[in-house]
PDB file of C-alpha atoms in Angstrom:
ATOM      1  CA  GLU A 886     100.909 103.353  83.841  1.00 96.00           C
ATOM      2  CA  VAL A 887     104.501 103.787  84.186  1.00 96.00           C
ATOM      3  CA  GLN A 888     105.428 103.816  87.862  1.00 98.00           C
ATOM      4  CA  LEU A 889     108.761 102.971  89.876  1.00 98.00           C
ATOM      5  CA  VAL A 890     108.543 102.839  93.502  1.00 98.00           C
ATOM      6  CA  GLU A 891     112.014 103.291  95.723  1.00 98.00           C
ATOM      7  CA  SER A 892     112.281 102.322  98.962  1.00 98.00           C
ATOM      8  CA  GLY A 893     114.899 101.404 101.572  1.00 98.00           C
ATOM      9  CA  GLY A 894     116.724 104.820 101.671  1.00 97.00           C
ATOM     10  CA  GLY A 895     116.883 106.207 105.624  1.00 97.00           C
ATOM     11  CA  LEU A 896     119.716 107.743 107.891  1.00 97.00           C
ATOM     12  CA  VAL A 897     122.700 105.213 108.117  1.00 97.00           C
ATOM     13  CA  GLN A 898     125.956 105.736 109.721  1.00 97.00           C
ATOM     14  CA  PRO A 899     129.375 106.606 108.354  1.00 97.00           C
ATOM     15  CA  GLY A 900     130.741 103.600 107.022  1.00 97.00           C
ATOM     16  CA  ALA A 901     128.594 100.868 106.786  1.00 98.00           C
ATOM     17  CA  SER A 902     125.609  99.500 104.110  1.00 98.00           C
ATOM     18  CA  LEU A 903     122.648 100.236 102.621  1.00 97.00           C
ATOM     19  CA  LYS A 904     120.812  99.258  99.640  1.00 98.00           C
ATOM     20  CA  LEU A 905     117.842 100.036  97.587  1.00 98.00           C
ATOM     21  CA  SER A 906     114.564  98.684  95.840  1.00 98.00           C
ATOM     22  CA  CYS A 907     113.386 100.102  92.882  1.00 98.00           C
ATOM     23  CA  VAL A 908     109.908  98.284  92.027  1.00 98.00           C
ATOM     24  CA  ALA A 909     109.269  98.887  88.492  1.00 98.00           C
ATOM     25  CA  SER A 910     105.084  98.619  86.843  1.00 98.00           C
ATOM     26  CA  GLY A 911     103.321  99.870  83.487  1.00 98.00           C
ATOM     27  CA  PHE A 912     106.073  98.125  80.733  1.00 97.00           C
ATOM     28  CA  THR A 913     108.052  95.446  80.759  1.00 98.00           C
ATOM     29  CA  PHE A 914     111.068  95.678  82.445  1.00 98.00           C
ATOM     30  CA  SER A 915     113.082  93.301  81.565  1.00 98.00           C
ATOM     31  CA  ASP A 916     113.255  95.257  78.222  1.00 97.00           C
ATOM     32  CA  TYR A 917     114.667  98.801  79.189  1.00 97.00           C
ATOM     33  CA  TRP A 918     117.809  99.389  80.537  1.00 97.00           C
ATOM     34  CA  MET A 919     117.962 101.283  83.903  1.00 98.00           C
ATOM     35  CA  SER A 920     119.688 104.286  86.063  1.00 98.00           C
ATOM     36  CA  TRP A 921     119.793 105.664  88.987  1.00 98.00           C
ATOM     37  CA  VAL A 922     120.239 109.169  89.416  1.00 98.00           C
ATOM     38  CA  ARG A 923     120.561 111.539  92.448  1.00 98.00           C
ATOM     39  CA  GLN A 924     120.022 114.800  94.113  1.00 98.00           C
ATOM     40  CA  THR A 925     122.156 116.233  96.894  1.00 98.00           C
ATOM     41  CA  PRO A 926     120.455 118.544  99.823  1.00 97.00           C
ATOM     42  CA  GLY A 927     121.722 121.833  97.008  1.00 95.00           C
ATOM     43  CA  LYS A 928     119.875 120.731  94.325  1.00 96.00           C
ATOM     44  CA  THR A 929     123.468 119.096  92.358  1.00 97.00           C
ATOM     45  CA  MET A 930     121.832 116.268  90.180  1.00 98.00           C
ATOM     46  CA  GLU A 931     124.301 113.398  89.561  1.00 98.00           C
ATOM     47  CA  TRP A 932     123.757 110.069  87.276  1.00 98.00           C
ATOM     48  CA  ILE A 933     125.258 107.122  89.573  1.00 98.00           C
ATOM     49  CA  GLY A 934     125.155 104.441  86.798  1.00 97.00           C
ATOM     50  CA  ASP A 935     123.028 102.238  83.948  1.00 95.00           C
ATOM     51  CA  ILE A 936     122.293  99.257  84.295  1.00 97.00           C
ATOM     52  CA  LYS A 937     121.105  96.508  80.405  1.00 97.00           C
ATOM     53  CA  TYR A 938     118.540  95.452  80.447  1.00 96.00           C
ATOM     54  CA  ASP A 939     119.690  91.576  80.920  1.00 97.00           C
ATOM     55  CA  GLY A 940     121.854  93.425  83.763  1.00 97.00           C
ATOM     56  CA  SER A 941     124.842  91.830  81.984  1.00 97.00           C
ATOM     57  CA  TYR A 942     126.404  95.284  81.663  1.00 97.00           C
ATOM     58  CA  THR A 943     126.670  97.661  83.673  1.00 97.00           C
ATOM     59  CA  ASN A 944     128.188 101.377  83.484  1.00 96.00           C
ATOM     60  CA  TYR A 945     129.258 103.872  86.807  1.00 97.00           C
ATOM     61  CA  ALA A 946     130.168 107.213  87.347  1.00 97.00           C
ATOM     62  CA  PRO A 947     134.764 107.033  88.000  1.00 96.00           C
ATOM     63  CA  SER A 948     133.563 108.568  91.305  1.00 95.00           C
ATOM     64  CA  LEU A 949     131.506 105.507  92.763  1.00 96.00           C
ATOM     65  CA  LYS A 950     131.808 102.754  90.400  1.00 94.00           C
ATOM     66  CA  ASN A 951     133.906 101.162  93.915  1.00 93.00           C
ATOM     67  CA  ARG A 952     131.109 101.801  95.892  1.00 97.00           C
ATOM     68  CA  PHE A 953     127.905 101.386  94.593  1.00 98.00           C
ATOM     69  CA  THR A 954     126.943  98.887  92.631  1.00 98.00           C
ATOM     70  CA  ILE A 955     123.897  98.423  90.122  1.00 98.00           C
ATOM     71  CA  SER A 956     121.817  94.543  89.931  1.00 98.00           C
ATOM     72  CA  ARG A 957     118.311  93.960  88.721  1.00 98.00           C
ATOM     73  CA  ASP A 958     115.542  91.108  88.959  1.00 98.00           C
ATOM     74  CA  ASN A 959     113.880  90.661  86.259  1.00 98.00           C
ATOM     75  CA  ALA A 960     111.925  87.759  87.486  1.00 98.00           C
ATOM     76  CA  LYS A 961     110.879  90.722  89.917  1.00 98.00           C
ATOM     77  CA  SER A 962     110.629  93.769  88.664  1.00 98.00           C
ATOM     78  CA  THR A 963     112.746  95.832  90.525  1.00 98.00           C
ATOM     79  CA  LEU A 964     116.488  96.936  90.591  1.00 98.00           C
ATOM     80  CA  TYR A 965     119.018  97.768  93.026  1.00 98.00           C
ATOM     81  CA  LEU A 966     121.763  99.664  94.709  1.00 98.00           C
ATOM     82  CA  GLN A 967     123.719  98.522  96.929  1.00 98.00           C
ATOM     83  CA  MET A 968     125.796 101.521  98.356  1.00 98.00           C
ATOM     84  CA  SER A 969     129.153 100.521 100.976  1.00 97.00           C
ATOM     85  CA  ASN A 970     131.448 102.914 102.847  1.00 97.00           C
ATOM     86  CA  VAL A 971     128.686 105.437 102.682  1.00 98.00           C
ATOM     87  CA  ARG A 972     129.718 108.448 102.828  1.00 97.00           C
ATOM     88  CA  SER A 973     128.431 112.257 104.889  1.00 97.00           C
ATOM     89  CA  GLU A 974     128.750 113.575 100.705  1.00 97.00           C
ATOM     90  CA  ASP A 975     126.440 111.141  99.869  1.00 98.00           C
ATOM     91  CA  THR A 976     123.751 112.122 101.340  1.00 98.00           C
ATOM     92  CA  ALA A 977     120.923 112.924  99.019  1.00 98.00           C
ATOM     93  CA  THR A 978     117.718 112.013  97.567  1.00 98.00           C
ATOM     94  CA  TYR A 979     118.253 108.611  95.326  1.00 98.00           C
ATOM     95  CA  TYR A 980     115.532 109.082  91.950  1.00 98.00           C
ATOM     96  CA  CYS A 981     115.144 104.909  89.697  1.00 98.00           C
ATOM     97  CA  THR A 982     114.943 106.349  86.414  1.00 98.00           C
ATOM     98  CA  ARG A 983     114.015 104.290  83.062  1.00 97.00           C
ATOM     99  CA  ARG A 984     116.759 105.215  80.413  1.00 95.00           C
ATOM    100  CA  VAL A 985     115.944 104.478  77.126  1.00 94.00           C
ATOM    101  CA  MET A 986     118.176 105.057  74.144  1.00 86.00           C
ATOM    102  CA  GLY A 987     117.987 109.177  72.776  1.00 84.00           C
ATOM    103  CA  MET A 988     115.614 110.072  75.415  1.00 81.00           C
ATOM    104  CA  ASP A 989     117.295 109.344  78.550  1.00 88.00           C
ATOM    105  CA  PHE A 990     115.036 109.312  81.872  1.00 95.00           C
ATOM    106  CA  ASP A 991     112.058 108.929  80.491  1.00 94.00           C
ATOM    107  CA  TYR A 992     110.138 108.464  83.410  1.00 97.00           C
ATOM    108  CA  TRP A 993     111.892 108.129  87.548  1.00 98.00           C
ATOM    109  CA  GLY A 994     110.320 107.356  90.929  1.00 98.00           C
ATOM    110  CA  GLN A 995     109.156 110.005  93.694  1.00 98.00           C
ATOM    111  CA  GLY A 996     112.731 109.441  94.879  1.00 98.00           C
ATOM    112  CA  VAL A 997     114.270 107.751  98.654  1.00 98.00           C
ATOM    113  CA  MET A 998     115.908 110.250 101.190  1.00 98.00           C
ATOM    114  CA  VAL A 999     119.573 108.746 102.318  1.00 98.00           C
ATOM    115  CA  THR A1000     121.012 110.770 105.166  1.00 98.00           C
ATOM    116  CA  VAL A1001     124.546 109.734 106.070  1.00 98.00           C
ATOM    117  CA  SER A1002     125.343 111.208 109.145  1.00 96.00           C
ATOM    118  CA  SER A1003     126.240 109.758 113.301  1.00 94.00           C
TER     119      SER A1003
ATOM    120  CA  ASP B 141     133.632 115.186  82.351  1.00 96.00           C
ATOM    121  CA  VAL B 142     132.081 117.379  80.668  1.00 98.00           C
ATOM    122  CA  VAL B 143     130.674 120.592  82.065  1.00 98.00           C
ATOM    123  CA  LEU B 144     127.531 122.086  81.568  1.00 98.00           C
ATOM    124  CA  THR B 145     127.069 125.741  82.291  1.00 98.00           C
ATOM    125  CA  GLN B 146     123.764 127.046  82.935  1.00 98.00           C
ATOM    126  CA  THR B 147     122.583 130.570  82.255  1.00 97.00           C
ATOM    127  CA  PRO B 148     120.777 132.532  84.263  1.00 97.00           C
ATOM    128  CA  VAL B 149     121.043 131.345  87.739  1.00 98.00           C
ATOM    129  CA  SER B 150     117.447 131.986  88.261  1.00 97.00           C
ATOM    130  CA  LEU B 151     114.789 133.589  86.131  1.00 96.00           C
ATOM    131  CA  SER B 152     112.042 135.103  87.472  1.00 96.00           C
ATOM    132  CA  VAL B 153     108.908 136.110  84.946  1.00 95.00           C
ATOM    133  CA  THR B 154     105.521 137.412  84.361  1.00 95.00           C
ATOM    134  CA  LEU B 155     102.641 135.056  83.750  1.00 94.00           C
ATOM    135  CA  GLY B 156     102.822 135.430  79.538  1.00 94.00           C
ATOM    136  CA  ASP B 157     105.825 136.127  80.185  1.00 95.00           C
ATOM    137  CA  GLN B 158     108.359 134.669  77.008  1.00 96.00           C
ATOM    138  CA  ALA B 159     111.120 133.024  79.428  1.00 97.00           C
ATOM    139  CA  SER B 160     114.715 131.674  78.025  1.00 98.00           C
ATOM    140  CA  ILE B 161     117.196 129.449  79.153  1.00 98.00           C
ATOM    141  CA  SER B 162     121.540 129.181  77.938  1.00 98.00           C
ATOM    142  CA  CYS B 163     122.821 125.397  78.679  1.00 98.00           C
ATOM    143  CA  ARG B 164     126.309 125.502  77.013  1.00 98.00           C
ATOM    144  CA  SER B 165     129.073 122.740  77.363  1.00 98.00           C
ATOM    145  CA  SER B 166     132.563 122.428  77.385  1.00 98.00           C
ATOM    146  CA  GLN B 167     132.292 120.216  74.949  1.00 98.00           C
ATOM    147  CA  SER B 168     130.642 119.353  71.448  1.00 98.00           C
ATOM    148  CA  LEU B 169     126.894 117.789  72.235  1.00 97.00           C
ATOM    149  CA  GLU B 170     127.096 115.820  68.606  1.00 97.00           C
ATOM    150  CA  TYR B 171     128.487 112.509  68.887  1.00 96.00           C
ATOM    151  CA  SER B 172     129.744 110.203  65.958  1.00 95.00           C
ATOM    152  CA  ASP B 173     126.300 109.394  64.976  1.00 94.00           C
ATOM    153  CA  GLY B 174     125.112 112.564  63.893  1.00 94.00           C
ATOM    154  CA  TYR B 175     123.043 112.968  66.913  1.00 96.00           C
ATOM    155  CA  THR B 176     123.191 115.443  69.686  1.00 97.00           C
ATOM    156  CA  TYR B 177     121.993 114.118  72.669  1.00 97.00           C
ATOM    157  CA  LEU B 178     120.819 117.041  75.065  1.00 97.00           C
ATOM    158  CA  GLU B 179     118.494 117.170  76.987  1.00 98.00           C
ATOM    159  CA  TRP B 180     116.206 118.906  79.317  1.00 98.00           C
ATOM    160  CA  TYR B 181     114.812 118.106  81.940  1.00 98.00           C
ATOM    161  CA  LEU B 182     111.789 119.683  84.760  1.00 98.00           C
ATOM    162  CA  GLN B 183     111.704 119.697  88.499  1.00 98.00           C
ATOM    163  CA  LYS B 184     108.488 121.269  89.854  1.00 98.00           C
ATOM    164  CA  PRO B 185     108.455 121.772  93.307  1.00 96.00           C
ATOM    165  CA  GLY B 186     108.294 118.380  95.622  1.00 96.00           C
ATOM    166  CA  GLN B 187     108.717 117.092  92.379  1.00 97.00           C
ATOM    167  CA  SER B 188     110.539 114.220  90.173  1.00 98.00           C
ATOM    168  CA  PRO B 189     112.517 115.807  87.289  1.00 98.00           C
ATOM    169  CA  GLN B 190     110.065 115.093  84.391  1.00 98.00           C
ATOM    170  CA  LEU B 191     111.818 114.988  81.077  1.00 97.00           C
ATOM    171  CA  LEU B 192     111.151 117.579  78.222  1.00 97.00           C
ATOM    172  CA  ILE B 193     112.644 117.936  75.532  1.00 97.00           C
ATOM    173  CA  TYR B 194     115.500 115.378  74.091  1.00 97.00           C
ATOM    174  CA  GLU B 195     118.025 114.948  71.017  1.00 97.00           C
ATOM    175  CA  VAL B 196     117.889 119.269  71.532  1.00 97.00           C
ATOM    176  CA  SER B 197     114.567 120.443  70.145  1.00 98.00           C
ATOM    177  CA  ASN B 198     112.727 116.783  70.365  1.00 97.00           C
ATOM    178  CA  ARG B 199     109.613 116.935  73.016  1.00 97.00           C
ATOM    179  CA  PHE B 200     107.998 114.327  74.986  1.00 96.00           C
ATOM    180  CA  SER B 201     105.322 112.891  74.798  1.00 94.00           C
ATOM    181  CA  GLY B 202     102.379 115.038  76.331  1.00 96.00           C
ATOM    182  CA  VAL B 203     105.293 118.436  76.505  1.00 97.00           C
ATOM    183  CA  PRO B 204     103.375 121.022  75.617  1.00 97.00           C
ATOM    184  CA  ASP B 205     104.127 123.020  72.209  1.00 96.00           C
ATOM    185  CA  ARG B 206     104.868 125.908  74.404  1.00 97.00           C
ATOM    186  CA  PHE B 207     108.453 123.940  75.580  1.00 98.00           C
ATOM    187  CA  ILE B 208     111.003 125.099  72.581  1.00 98.00           C
ATOM    188  CA  GLY B 209     114.542 123.427  72.025  1.00 98.00           C
ATOM    189  CA  SER B 210     118.013 124.442  69.975  1.00 98.00           C
ATOM    190  CA  GLY B 211     121.173 125.107  69.404  1.00 98.00           C
ATOM    191  CA  SER B 212     124.209 123.223  68.683  1.00 97.00           C
ATOM    192  CA  GLY B 213     127.819 122.154  68.509  1.00 97.00           C
ATOM    193  CA  THR B 214     128.114 123.964  72.202  1.00 98.00           C
ATOM    194  CA  ASP B 215     125.563 126.436  73.062  1.00 98.00           C
ATOM    195  CA  PHE B 216     121.960 125.067  73.738  1.00 98.00           C
ATOM    196  CA  THR B 217     118.636 127.038  74.669  1.00 98.00           C
ATOM    197  CA  LEU B 218     114.651 126.282  76.012  1.00 98.00           C
ATOM    198  CA  LYS B 219     112.509 128.789  75.259  1.00 98.00           C
ATOM    199  CA  ILE B 220     108.751 128.772  77.340  1.00 97.00           C
ATOM    200  CA  SER B 221     107.038 131.195  74.820  1.00 90.00           C
ATOM    201  CA  ARG B 222     103.879 132.213  77.532  1.00 93.00           C
ATOM    202  CA  VAL B 223     104.973 131.208  80.727  1.00 96.00           C
ATOM    203  CA  GLU B 224     102.578 129.640  82.814  1.00 96.00           C
ATOM    204  CA  PRO B 225     102.075 128.583  87.087  1.00 94.00           C
ATOM    205  CA  GLU B 226     102.615 124.923  85.991  1.00 95.00           C
ATOM    206  CA  ASP B 227     105.825 126.032  84.206  1.00 96.00           C
ATOM    207  CA  LEU B 228     107.463 127.226  87.391  1.00 96.00           C
ATOM    208  CA  GLY B 229     109.696 125.145  89.216  1.00 97.00           C
ATOM    209  CA  VAL B 230     113.739 124.394  88.372  1.00 98.00           C
ATOM    210  CA  TYR B 231     114.874 123.349  84.954  1.00 98.00           C
ATOM    211  CA  TYR B 232     118.016 121.267  84.173  1.00 98.00           C
ATOM    212  CA  CYS B 233     120.008 120.365  80.908  1.00 98.00           C
ATOM    213  CA  PHE B 234     121.524 117.558  80.783  1.00 98.00           C
ATOM    214  CA  GLN B 235     123.699 115.308  78.207  1.00 97.00           C
ATOM    215  CA  ALA B 236     124.739 112.051  77.661  1.00 96.00           C
ATOM    216  CA  THR B 237     127.010 112.631  74.673  1.00 96.00           C
ATOM    217  CA  HIS B 238     129.927 111.836  77.008  1.00 97.00           C
ATOM    218  CA  ASP B 239     131.069 109.352  79.848  1.00 95.00           C
ATOM    219  CA  PRO B 240     130.128 109.884  81.828  1.00 96.00           C
ATOM    220  CA  PRO B 241     126.439 111.898  81.068  1.00 97.00           C
ATOM    221  CA  THR B 242     125.975 115.195  83.456  1.00 98.00           C
ATOM    222  CA  PHE B 243     123.816 117.725  84.299  1.00 98.00           C
ATOM    223  CA  GLY B 244     123.866 121.781  84.671  1.00 98.00           C
ATOM    224  CA  ALA B 245     123.572 123.288  87.935  1.00 98.00           C
ATOM    225  CA  GLY B 246     119.769 124.350  86.993  1.00 98.00           C
ATOM    226  CA  THR B 247     117.675 127.678  86.402  1.00 98.00           C
ATOM    227  CA  LYS B 248     114.835 128.602  87.684  1.00 98.00           C
ATOM    228  CA  LEU B 249     112.418 129.887  87.020  1.00 97.00           C
ATOM    229  CA  GLU B 250     109.825 131.517  89.854  1.00 96.00           C
ATOM    230  CA  LEU B 251     107.739 134.499  89.313  1.00 90.00           C
ATOM    231  CA  LYS B 252     108.083 138.441  89.591  1.00 89.00           C
TER     232      LYS B 252
END
């Protein structure tokens, strides 16, 4: 059974940094592209970015690429999202997803909440 | 960025009714390889989104055949025949043809 379990969320002050993690199981992690998607409190969905199966390529939403970094550790079957200089508009639930060509997000984690507030 | 406009914003149905949701794109979603990367996701209350339909009309594994996706170019439709209680929630269309990929704003399916 495919499982994606995010962690690392919480309350963070504006301007701070935060790193989210997603541990994958039930499939060969190193065979798949992975993505992060977020959902605002108003339920708007936004794609954040992707990382290739070997970590050699990343692609980001233009509005986020200067502050967010996606990485992975295939030995640990773990995906990461490093968020820097966070803003109130980064308050959202962050989902880790598996990305498959043609199907895109076929499996999702349960999500982790990030609240940016002073 | 490609804008996906979903209508209606909310839809009230009686169990057993048919429901229809529209997703209109600001640009054609046919990619140069001939495929159209338009998907539908359902987010049930309190849950993560789940993939229903990919490439306009292909049902994901385990998705009942009462979910029917159709359309081409810029106009797409998701039809749910005979709505059941487990179909309630928010439906999102999503396009991956153009970078960056984008979601529609969602359509909430609820009971009348």
